[in-house]
Amino acid sequence: MNSVDSKEVFKPRARLLQHLGDQLIGTPRLAVFELVKNGYDADASCVKVKIKGIGSKSPSISIRDDGDGMSAETVRKIWLVIAHDHKEKQLQEKKRTGKGRLPLGSKGLGRLSVHKLGNKITMVTRAAGEQEVVVKIDWNAMIKHEFLDEANVDVEVRDPVVFTDGSTGTRIRIKELRDLHWTRGEIRRLYRQITSISSPFGAKTRDDFEAVLEVPDFPQWIKNLPDPAELLKRAPWKYSFQFDGKVFSYTYEFRGIPGVSREKRTVVEENARLLVPPAEVDDDDPLFSGKAQTGTLRKVIADAEMLEGVGPISGTLFVYNLTPKLAKKMGEAQLVKGFLDENGGIRVYRDGIRVYDYGERNNDWLGLDLKRVNNPAKGLSRNIVVGHVSLGQDESHALVEKSNREGFIENAAYGRLQRLVIGAIEPLQREREVDRKAIGELLGDVQDPETKSILEPVGKLRLIGQKNNLSGQIDPLLDRIEHEYTSMKERLLSTGISGTSLAVVFHEIEQGVRSLYRNLEGKPEVEDVADQVNEMMRLLDGFSDLLRKKDRSLVDLKSVVKRARDLNRIRFRHHKVRLECPAVEDDAPSVRVSCSFGLTLGAITNVIDNAIFWMRTRWPDEEDGSGRALYMNIEPDFEGGPAIVIADTGPGFEDAPTDLVRPFYTRRPDGMGMGLYYANMVMELNDGELTFPDVSETDVPAQYDGAVIALQFASLED
């Protein structure tokens, strides 16, 4: 039997466009937002959105702009061709409009927004020197046809009726709305959304473009909304930054709080280093990832290469304090809180036009809320910050918007953007903590960092568990965690060890908390959640046992240093760190002290971890890390008792020792601020001390001109 070859074509059904419009665009508000952006692309100065008939059975929406409009040929050959690439070509060729704009859309799908909103659509448009074009689409009639090419669209060319006297633009009216119920809350959110298309928060604004919402049936719904500019003046903190690939500059302002005697303060840096977290912490270190030693190291200092396809970035953030005492002093606390509920978060703008949906309630694109769970004393949660990040449309070509218009595709360029912004706001978090601590002391409201480090995250996990109907499974385990915490704290206090706390426990279970938080935010399996909480419980049990037994014995410091060297050997090789360690030589003397071997080893590893990071900032990866060197030795005659001395060739310390060992204080982007705090606590448990001697007070060779740390132990003779 002979085979027969034939060529066939896809035959899309008529209902395809309706489905695409409904599925690609998330909400009616986002659909309106997309139509406003189309007006911007058309070089409009103003786009007016009007919603009529709210509360009736036949509400309608109209969107009118005063842009360039379209000719009949453009309507037929471009507007009616779904996924046409004319805007993409315009973007690639960097062909700007008369007002100097590059198109915000490039996929040719934005016009499907009209189909998200309603069944009957009438578009009237006119280009300069052309007749008026009227396009009518009735989806009720169109979907009766089986295939798309059988469903005709009515296109009429006529003398101007809407756009007369030489005016141009486009007006779209939608009737038989799919969503008939536009509530006061929805209207106010739509108002905020379309008016925020051009930044009200200090971004690079477009003076030549505005969007207006009219609700003739209920004008009071949007009449007396608070003025963002006035509410931004009440923010105690303002922070601005810029980075162009060479220079990172920022200005931090504490603008004062009425009734609080903390003086205003400004910090200006014109030429700082922009430190960024590695792309993937685990992948960046073979000790933790178990991966091969070869591969590309993630940069920790931003440079021009990181801006490839992203372009220069800048931003401004306004930060509030919603604690009851301070909220009362600022006045109209509920007004400010309501403003933050609606506007809290960090938005993204390109060429002064907003990229949706960054800054919305459901998009924690920088992970601010999760970071605050992990680091309550330092983090910036979205409900206290309002701000923006600004990009250039031309330079940020590698940042591609998703087809559903809800953010960028999460490619490599987007990952770099996240890291750049996280690094850029690190100085704000660090400086703000200085002022917050001072304010707390003035008000007599210094919170216990141990409580915040354990009890606050556990409380958040309870709430998320409740939301996911998992309280019965995880609450008993969380009760045990809180009980063990309280018991351990009492045991610590009974030992009389000053300055110690249980935040070290939180430091050790941070990864478990992060994983559990993410799991609970999704759709978790009960068994997985229980396993994760049980694992944290086992860690807590281990610390509890340590405190009960004190886990102290006679230890040869030489064995501790040798073990630390062996454990970190792969890391030294991976990060191109040269190690000098006289203490492990065969002829090196043994020095015995009373300490916990395991805890001391952990403290040394924390110090090494800090040293490696900071040496990478002084000797970047592209320079082969040729200057990175670490020195570890034992000094039996160190003042106060024998000591393990660790020195490096990094940039050295910028802060006072009291700040260095303070929990949650760090200059590392995305850091916990617990490494040296952990080491300090370990030394106190060992009846020793963590010190920061000058190099002249040690036997450290002069070439190690960075940080010097000594883990000093009590002499056995004492």
XYZ file of C-alpha atoms in Angstrom:
718
model
C 0.000 0.000 0.000
C 1.509 3.362 -1.035
C 1.866 6.165 1.510
C 0.541 9.629 0.730
C 2.454 12.713 1.832
C 0.612 15.959 2.440
C 1.237 19.309 4.057
C -1.200 20.558 6.664
C -1.526 23.773 8.667
C -2.656 24.602 12.198
C -6.241 25.808 12.241
C -6.834 27.881 15.389
C -10.383 27.990 16.588
C -12.143 31.329 16.866
C -12.259 31.122 20.646
C -8.440 31.004 20.821
C -7.994 34.779 21.104
C -10.552 34.988 23.870
C -8.755 32.256 25.787
C -5.376 33.911 25.233
C -6.659 37.245 26.471
C -8.200 35.611 29.505
C -5.187 33.446 30.402
C -2.265 35.714 29.513
C -3.544 38.711 31.473
C -3.914 37.981 35.178
C -6.619 40.424 36.316
C -8.951 43.083 34.844
C -6.829 45.739 36.570
C -3.718 44.432 34.835
C -5.588 44.414 31.520
C -6.404 48.119 31.935
C -2.799 48.767 32.905
C -1.625 47.135 29.663
C -3.930 49.340 27.593
C -2.521 52.406 29.348
C 0.982 51.224 28.421
C -0.152 50.914 24.804
C -1.026 54.609 24.967
C 2.497 55.346 26.151
C 3.948 53.370 23.239
C 1.738 55.419 20.913
C 3.486 58.598 22.149
C 0.433 59.833 24.051
C 0.728 62.644 26.567
C -2.345 61.527 28.472
C -4.410 58.365 28.793
C -7.867 58.671 30.349
C -9.588 55.623 31.780
C -13.298 55.940 32.514
C -15.484 53.325 34.201
C -19.227 53.966 33.988
C -22.303 52.160 35.206
C -20.774 50.697 38.364
C -23.473 48.859 40.283
C -25.638 48.431 37.203
C -26.037 45.373 35.002
C -24.164 47.002 32.126
C -20.977 48.772 33.267
C -18.467 49.833 30.622
C -14.819 50.827 30.398
C -13.248 53.279 27.985
C -9.560 54.047 27.484
C -8.702 57.091 25.398
C -5.287 58.478 24.526
C -4.003 61.421 22.498
C -1.191 59.470 20.885
C -0.283 58.918 17.257
C -3.256 56.715 16.499
C -3.370 54.208 13.646
C -4.198 54.317 9.968
C -6.428 51.718 8.339
C -3.327 49.992 6.958
C -1.734 49.825 10.408
C -4.903 48.371 11.886
C -5.127 45.680 9.204
C -1.442 44.771 8.945
C -0.320 45.213 12.553
C -3.107 45.612 15.142
C -5.095 42.664 13.810
C -1.968 40.505 13.525
C -1.489 38.883 16.904
C 2.181 38.605 18.008
C 3.338 41.045 15.323
C 6.998 41.895 15.842
C 7.053 45.569 14.781
C 7.668 46.790 18.357
C 10.351 44.181 18.909
C 12.152 45.382 15.770
C 11.754 48.979 16.921
C 13.347 48.017 20.226
C 16.202 46.111 18.588
C 16.933 48.995 16.234
C 16.657 51.432 19.156
C 14.277 53.494 17.086
C 12.719 56.067 19.384
C 9.415 57.847 18.963
C 8.950 61.583 18.528
C 8.964 61.933 22.330
C 12.124 59.850 22.602
C 10.437 56.650 23.818
C 11.256 53.025 23.241
C 8.289 50.642 23.254
C 7.348 49.005 26.543
C 5.676 46.108 24.739
C 7.431 43.913 22.198
C 5.498 40.649 21.906
C 2.427 41.961 20.103
C 0.160 40.474 22.781
C -0.851 43.534 24.799
C -3.888 44.196 22.638
C -5.354 40.935 23.947
C -6.051 42.869 27.137
C -9.305 44.117 25.628
C -10.558 40.543 25.386
C -9.871 40.017 29.095
C -12.233 42.843 29.960
C -15.377 42.235 27.950
C -17.235 40.718 25.004
C -18.087 43.813 22.959
C -15.212 46.038 21.909
C -15.248 49.172 19.793
C -11.998 50.880 18.872
C -11.835 54.260 17.175
C -8.433 55.462 16.054
C -6.964 58.126 13.818
C -3.422 58.862 12.650
C -2.243 62.272 11.414
C -3.586 63.083 7.962
C -5.702 59.922 7.856
C -9.364 59.048 8.076
C -10.844 57.694 11.271
C -10.885 53.910 11.605
C -13.547 52.040 13.589
C -12.993 48.418 14.612
C -15.831 46.402 16.172
C -15.430 42.996 17.797
C -18.344 41.021 19.204
C -17.072 37.871 20.819
C -20.568 36.498 21.208
C -20.804 36.369 17.419
C -17.176 35.460 16.733
C -17.008 32.327 18.873
C -20.004 30.918 17.000
C -17.620 30.376 14.104
C -15.572 27.215 14.325
C -12.240 28.574 13.098
C -10.509 31.902 13.542
C -10.178 32.672 9.826
C -13.962 32.427 9.504
C -14.625 35.008 12.241
C -14.703 38.404 10.612
C -13.851 41.671 12.346
C -15.746 44.778 11.186
C -13.383 47.559 10.106
C -14.885 50.857 8.930
C -13.052 53.892 7.538
C -14.937 57.151 7.916
C -14.641 60.895 8.205
C -13.523 61.915 11.715
C -16.271 61.904 14.319
C -14.353 61.308 17.559
C -10.929 62.730 16.673
C -11.871 65.950 14.919
C -9.992 69.177 14.198
C -6.854 67.299 13.230
C -6.534 65.481 16.583
C -5.125 61.961 16.742
C -5.298 59.082 19.169
C -7.152 55.901 20.043
C -10.298 55.233 22.044
C -11.332 51.753 23.105
C -14.721 51.048 24.654
C -15.542 47.705 26.235
C -19.068 46.593 27.088
C -20.580 43.398 28.438
C -17.790 43.292 30.962
C -16.735 39.880 32.221
C -16.292 41.292 35.717
C -19.423 43.257 36.584
C -18.567 43.950 40.210
C -16.089 46.833 40.558
C -15.956 47.535 44.280
C -14.572 50.602 46.017
C -11.432 48.648 46.930
C -10.911 47.460 43.341
C -11.371 50.977 41.977
C -8.904 52.421 44.469
C -6.361 49.720 43.610
C -6.873 50.405 39.911
C -6.405 54.114 40.542
C -3.163 53.468 42.383
C -2.031 51.072 39.674
C -2.562 53.232 36.610
C -1.464 56.475 38.236
C 1.711 54.751 39.417
C 2.663 53.926 35.829
C 4.737 57.107 36.030
C 6.543 57.029 39.360
C 5.240 59.165 42.252
C 8.116 57.998 44.474
C 11.080 59.894 43.164
C 11.996 57.718 40.198
C 13.070 59.213 36.883
C 9.600 60.535 36.071
C 8.023 61.170 32.664
C 6.867 64.764 32.584
C 5.377 64.100 29.145
C 2.994 61.312 30.213
C 0.173 60.855 32.705
C -2.666 58.433 33.277
C -6.021 59.525 34.691
C -8.921 57.511 36.111
C -12.489 58.821 36.113
C -15.379 57.150 37.957
C -18.345 59.475 37.284
C -20.813 57.343 39.282
C -18.674 57.317 42.445
C -16.144 60.171 42.222
C -15.742 60.193 46.011
C -14.064 56.793 45.875
C -10.884 58.351 44.545
C -11.383 62.013 45.359
C -9.649 62.307 48.724
C -6.947 59.690 48.559
C -3.811 60.695 50.499
C -1.107 62.535 48.608
C 1.905 60.164 48.346
C 4.347 63.080 48.263
C 3.121 64.345 51.650
C 3.186 60.905 53.261
C 6.699 60.259 51.979
C 7.867 63.314 53.907
C 6.902 61.499 57.129
C 9.291 58.609 56.508
C 12.078 58.816 59.120
C 14.562 57.297 56.674
C 15.365 58.128 53.069
C 18.009 56.348 51.032
C 19.163 56.881 47.446
C 21.762 54.987 45.437
C 23.320 54.838 41.966
C 25.604 52.321 40.272
C 26.972 52.632 36.733
C 29.366 49.698 36.689
C 32.284 51.731 37.998
C 31.037 53.951 40.802
C 28.589 53.036 43.553
C 27.330 56.039 45.486
C 24.622 56.412 48.085
C 23.070 58.917 50.462
C 21.557 57.763 53.735
C 19.357 60.151 55.721
C 17.826 59.761 59.135
C 15.380 62.660 59.030
C 14.323 62.548 62.656
C 11.156 61.564 64.507
C 9.040 64.178 66.336
C 9.435 63.878 70.087
C 12.569 61.704 69.883
C 15.846 63.415 70.747
C 17.909 61.367 68.283
C 19.598 63.942 66.034
C 19.215 63.880 62.287
C 22.056 62.156 60.488
C 23.296 61.931 56.901
C 25.876 59.566 55.453
C 27.146 60.225 51.921
C 29.433 57.877 50.009
C 30.522 59.005 46.559
C 32.777 56.109 45.584
C 32.000 52.962 47.557
C 32.305 49.308 46.579
C 29.032 47.607 45.729
C 29.183 44.255 47.524
C 26.684 41.673 46.281
C 25.729 38.227 47.557
C 26.996 35.309 45.442
C 24.480 34.026 42.902
C 24.105 30.726 44.727
C 25.834 30.474 48.084
C 25.944 26.673 48.096
C 27.200 26.387 44.523
C 29.909 28.911 45.296
C 31.631 26.803 47.893
C 32.521 23.140 47.370
C 32.667 22.506 51.112
C 28.913 23.063 51.342
C 27.802 22.011 47.860
C 29.837 18.834 47.507
C 30.598 19.866 43.930
C 33.853 19.825 42.022
C 36.453 22.417 42.801
C 36.485 23.817 39.282
C 33.943 26.238 37.896
C 33.146 29.916 37.853
C 33.243 31.753 41.145
C 30.361 34.112 41.783
C 31.504 37.693 42.126
C 31.063 39.486 45.415
C 31.947 42.942 44.048
C 29.710 44.353 41.312
C 31.351 45.569 38.129
C 30.451 46.607 34.586
C 30.124 42.980 33.511
C 27.297 42.441 36.003
C 25.391 45.289 34.348
C 25.470 43.626 30.911
C 21.896 43.621 29.626
C 20.727 45.298 32.852
C 22.310 48.725 32.536
C 22.966 51.323 35.231
C 20.630 51.148 38.213
C 19.460 53.728 40.696
C 16.834 53.861 43.371
C 15.226 55.690 46.250
C 13.667 54.091 49.320
C 11.569 55.617 52.092
C 11.467 53.601 55.319
C 9.008 53.897 58.208
C 8.791 52.572 61.742
C 5.395 51.180 62.708
C 6.121 50.264 66.331
C 3.286 51.673 68.480
C 5.427 54.183 70.402
C 6.935 55.749 67.283
C 3.778 55.545 65.180
C 1.981 57.753 67.726
C 4.731 60.341 67.568
C 4.542 60.584 63.772
C 0.807 61.342 63.874
C -2.058 59.907 61.791
C -0.629 56.445 62.246
C -3.589 54.730 60.588
C -3.256 56.938 57.518
C 0.428 56.046 57.205
C -0.288 52.350 57.786
C -3.022 52.381 55.151
C -0.655 54.071 52.716
C 1.978 51.399 53.353
C -0.570 48.590 53.027
C -1.374 49.824 49.518
C 2.056 51.026 48.414
C 4.596 49.065 50.456
C 7.344 47.374 48.495
C 10.031 48.214 45.964
C 8.836 48.867 42.419
C 10.763 48.752 39.173
C 10.630 51.492 36.528
C 12.121 51.526 33.030
C 12.494 54.920 31.398
C 10.263 56.235 34.168
C 7.407 53.786 33.386
C 6.481 51.057 35.841
C 7.163 47.365 35.251
C 4.265 45.524 36.826
C 3.941 43.742 39.288
C 7.045 44.535 41.318
C 6.019 46.288 44.513
C 2.624 44.582 44.694
C 1.546 42.668 47.782
C 2.068 39.230 46.264
C 5.509 39.893 44.777
C 8.371 39.834 47.264
C 10.896 39.858 44.424
C 13.865 40.681 46.666
C 12.857 38.243 49.407
C 12.609 41.067 51.970
C 9.990 39.369 54.116
C 11.926 36.097 54.212
C 15.137 37.929 55.094
C 13.319 39.633 57.950
C 12.159 36.248 59.251
C 15.799 35.117 59.230
C 17.155 38.392 60.605
C 14.366 40.217 62.489
C 16.544 42.935 63.995
C 17.935 44.082 60.689
C 15.635 43.239 57.800
C 13.404 45.567 55.812
C 9.984 43.983 55.407
C 7.806 45.252 52.567
C 5.210 46.730 54.899
C 7.609 49.457 56.106
C 9.377 50.470 52.882
C 8.175 52.347 49.801
C 10.516 52.856 46.913
C 11.695 52.192 43.425
C 14.532 50.854 41.325
C 15.083 52.651 38.015
C 16.472 51.178 34.798
C 16.936 52.400 31.257
C 14.791 50.756 28.576
C 17.662 50.733 26.095
C 20.362 49.335 28.386
C 18.143 46.730 30.126
C 17.472 44.741 26.950
C 18.243 41.401 28.634
C 15.371 41.941 31.082
C 12.394 40.544 29.187
C 8.843 40.916 30.456
C 6.743 37.772 30.777
C 3.860 37.271 28.372
C 1.408 37.554 31.267
C 2.897 40.976 32.092
C 3.729 40.012 35.661
C 7.417 40.785 35.944
C 10.550 39.762 34.086
C 11.465 36.303 32.868
C 13.738 34.894 35.572
C 16.870 34.592 33.467
C 20.526 35.282 34.335
C 20.133 39.041 33.873
C 17.192 39.094 36.285
C 19.274 37.183 38.840
C 22.012 39.805 38.521
C 19.472 42.599 38.969
C 18.258 41.025 42.211
C 21.794 40.649 43.545
C 22.684 44.233 42.582
C 19.663 45.677 44.367
C 20.151 43.503 47.471
C 23.740 44.698 47.644
C 22.798 48.317 46.986
C 20.360 48.501 49.918
C 22.745 46.846 52.388
C 24.195 50.208 53.594
C 20.647 51.385 54.313
C 19.959 48.392 56.531
C 23.277 48.717 58.351
C 23.040 52.474 58.990
C 19.371 52.286 59.885
C 20.134 49.701 62.538
C 22.509 52.188 64.189
C 19.692 54.728 64.488
C 17.090 52.157 65.485
C 19.296 50.933 68.314
C 19.877 54.490 69.565
C 16.155 55.285 69.388
C 15.325 52.106 71.296
C 17.738 53.072 74.048
C 16.247 56.578 74.253
C 12.742 55.159 74.582
C 13.779 52.400 76.972
C 12.481 49.909 74.462
C 15.532 47.784 73.631
C 14.249 44.440 72.449
C 15.951 41.235 73.429
C 17.757 39.980 70.298
C 17.440 36.404 71.496
C 13.674 36.708 71.639
C 13.542 38.211 68.162
C 15.914 35.608 66.775
C 13.892 32.601 67.933
C 10.404 33.518 69.052
C 9.483 35.936 66.269
C 10.311 33.511 63.421
C 8.549 30.689 65.244
C 5.501 32.935 65.609
C 5.510 33.647 61.880
C 5.771 29.947 61.135
C 2.738 29.331 63.349
C 0.682 31.831 61.351
C 1.701 30.332 58.023
C 0.998 26.848 59.339
C -2.443 27.996 60.433
C -3.089 29.432 56.964
C -2.212 26.050 55.445
C -4.289 24.071 57.973
C -1.137 22.472 59.400
C -1.396 23.729 62.970
C -2.228 20.312 64.354
C 0.923 18.812 62.868
C 3.516 21.519 63.536
C 2.298 23.456 66.598
C 3.337 20.724 69.081
C 6.821 20.704 67.566
C 7.043 24.493 67.644
C 5.902 24.355 71.294
C 8.897 22.124 72.018
C 11.257 24.541 70.276
C 9.987 27.435 72.420
C 10.173 25.307 75.570
C 13.750 24.235 74.879
C 14.693 27.830 74.121
C 13.286 29.043 77.437
C 14.973 26.231 79.355
C 18.354 26.848 77.737
C 18.136 30.564 78.402
C 17.469 29.882 82.085
C 20.473 27.527 82.227
C 22.693 30.144 80.596
C 21.592 32.782 83.090
C 22.246 30.403 85.965
C 25.844 29.937 84.803
C 26.453 33.667 85.101
C 27.935 33.909 81.613
C 27.473 37.553 80.635
C 26.560 38.662 77.164
C 25.689 35.221 75.849
C 22.405 34.335 74.190
C 20.625 31.725 72.198
C 20.691 33.540 68.870
C 23.568 31.193 68.067
C 20.992 28.406 67.907
C 19.018 30.341 65.358
C 22.243 30.907 63.441
C 22.756 27.156 63.196
C 19.201 26.354 62.090
C 18.875 29.279 59.673
C 18.884 27.049 56.602
C 16.149 24.888 58.109
C 14.000 27.912 58.934
C 14.413 29.293 55.408
C 13.503 25.964 53.828
C 10.516 25.467 56.118
C 9.262 29.012 55.501
C 9.377 28.501 51.737
C 7.701 25.142 52.038
C 4.868 26.555 54.108
C 4.410 29.459 51.684
C 3.739 26.943 48.905
C 1.554 23.863 49.051
C 3.443 21.700 51.515
C 3.230 18.012 52.230
C 2.495 17.395 55.887
C 5.214 14.738 56.165
C 7.870 17.073 54.748
C 6.932 19.860 57.144
C 7.055 17.506 60.127
C 10.465 16.176 59.048
C 11.864 19.693 58.742
C 10.607 20.806 62.147
C 11.887 17.576 63.725
C 15.317 18.230 62.229
C 15.385 21.674 63.856
C 14.306 20.035 67.104
C 17.262 17.632 66.943
C 19.632 20.570 66.535
C 18.118 22.280 69.556
C 18.399 19.059 71.559
C 22.102 18.947 70.707
C 22.672 22.451 72.054
C 20.602 21.675 75.102
C 22.740 18.621 75.846
C 25.876 20.702 75.428
C 24.713 23.207 78.021
C 23.686 20.500 80.453
C 26.983 18.639 80.239
C 29.125 21.692 79.462
C 30.978 19.397 76.984
C 34.357 20.641 78.201
C 37.536 18.607 78.187
C 41.306 18.989 77.905
C 42.046 19.750 74.266
C 45.308 20.154 72.385
C 44.876 23.401 70.411
C 47.204 21.996 67.772
C 44.621 19.298 66.995
C 41.843 21.888 66.706
C 43.855 24.046 64.285
C 44.883 21.004 62.240
C 41.275 19.864 62.012
C 40.158 23.356 60.937
C 42.863 23.384 58.267
C 41.842 19.974 56.934
C 38.124 20.820 56.893
C 38.721 24.031 54.965
C 41.490 22.812 52.651
C 39.101 22.466 49.692
C 37.748 25.972 50.291
C 41.244 27.458 50.387
C 42.033 25.815 47.078
C 38.692 26.794 45.535
C 39.032 30.435 46.567
C 42.780 30.572 45.770
C 43.764 31.319 49.376
C 47.349 30.620 50.418
C 47.488 29.249 53.961
C 50.370 29.731 56.370
C 49.922 27.623 59.501
C 53.055 27.173 61.669
C 50.985 25.636 64.472
C 50.617 22.301 62.652
C 54.308 21.784 61.914
C 55.820 18.672 63.482
C 58.086 20.679 65.749
C 55.327 23.041 66.898
C 54.658 22.722 70.642
C 51.423 21.343 72.031
C 49.239 23.690 74.035
C 46.462 22.169 76.153
C 43.410 24.083 77.350
C 39.953 23.289 78.684
C 37.351 23.888 75.974
C 34.686 22.362 73.756
C 36.449 20.916 70.718
C 33.360 21.039 68.482
C 32.281 24.558 69.375
C 35.809 25.914 69.059
C 36.155 24.300 65.642
C 32.876 25.966 64.606
C 34.111 29.349 65.820
C 37.333 29.031 63.790
C 35.326 28.062 60.692
C 33.151 31.160 61.106
C 36.253 33.350 61.297
C 37.697 31.654 58.199
C 34.419 32.127 56.341
C 34.488 35.873 57.046
C 38.133 36.092 56.039
C 37.529 34.370 52.686
C 34.628 36.657 51.824
C 36.437 39.881 52.651
C 39.637 38.825 50.932
C 37.536 38.301 47.799
C 36.455 41.922 48.009
C 40.038 43.172 48.195
C 41.417 40.662 45.679
C 38.574 40.088 43.178
C 38.209 36.806 41.330
C 39.307 38.205 37.971
C 42.708 38.963 39.502
C 43.136 35.278 40.397
C 42.998 36.161 44.064
C 46.783 36.388 43.971
C 46.915 38.403 47.188
C 44.667 36.171 49.283
C 46.505 34.644 52.208
C 45.456 33.397 55.641
C 47.631 32.938 58.709
C 46.717 30.600 61.608
C 48.969 29.992 64.564
C 48.957 29.244 68.281
C 50.592 31.774 70.591
C 51.151 30.173 74.047
C 52.295 33.459 75.590
C 49.473 35.640 74.329
C 48.400 38.215 76.902
C 45.664 36.747 79.105
C 46.244 33.152 78.087
C 47.113 30.942 75.113
C 45.401 31.941 71.871
C 44.671 30.792 68.347
C 45.492 33.827 66.195
C 43.997 34.161 62.708
C 45.001 36.956 60.310
C 44.248 37.659 56.665
C 45.085 39.992 53.780
C 41.585 41.425 53.440
C 40.559 45.062 53.916
C 40.515 44.813 57.706
C 37.799 45.906 60.127
C 35.924 49.197 59.824
C 33.950 48.860 63.050
C 34.600 48.840 66.775
C 34.956 45.431 68.474
C 31.670 45.950 70.332
C 29.884 46.259 66.978
C 31.732 43.349 65.402
C 30.356 40.886 67.966
C 26.899 42.431 68.128
C 24.212 40.053 66.824
C 22.770 40.889 63.403
C 25.391 43.561 62.677
C 27.141 42.981 59.352
C 28.517 44.731 56.290
C 28.069 41.652 54.135
C 25.179 41.853 51.673
C 22.493 39.375 52.610
C 24.569 38.399 55.664
C 23.102 37.301 58.979
C 25.564 39.202 61.160
C 26.049 36.163 63.375
C 29.497 34.763 62.522
C 31.633 36.740 64.980
C 28.787 36.837 67.459
C 28.824 33.035 67.378
C 32.600 32.940 67.848
C 32.365 35.382 70.750
C 29.711 33.306 72.480
C 31.759 30.130 72.029
C 34.778 31.745 73.657
C 32.663 32.886 76.602
C 31.343 29.335 76.998
C 34.991 28.242 76.978
C 35.739 30.783 79.742
C 37.905 32.598 77.221
C 37.606 35.705 75.111
C 37.428 36.761 71.467
C 39.746 39.720 70.915
C 40.837 41.915 68.018
C 44.495 42.728 68.697
C 46.692 45.035 66.683
C 49.153 43.118 64.524
C 51.979 44.581 66.645
C 50.580 42.751 69.691
C 50.998 39.366 68.004
C 53.621 37.341 66.171
C 51.714 37.703 62.887
C 54.003 38.490 59.903
C 53.658 42.054 58.580
C 52.310 40.933 55.193
C 49.006 40.001 56.852
C 47.686 43.541 56.929
C 43.962 42.837 57.093
C 41.873 41.548 59.988
C 43.506 39.969 63.067
C 41.435 37.895 65.513
C 42.528 35.997 68.592
C 40.610 33.168 70.279
C 42.137 33.477 73.731
C 41.671 30.668 76.297
C 42.123 30.485 80.046
C 45.460 29.059 81.153
C 45.270 25.703 82.915
C 47.380 27.136 85.714
C 44.557 29.564 86.424
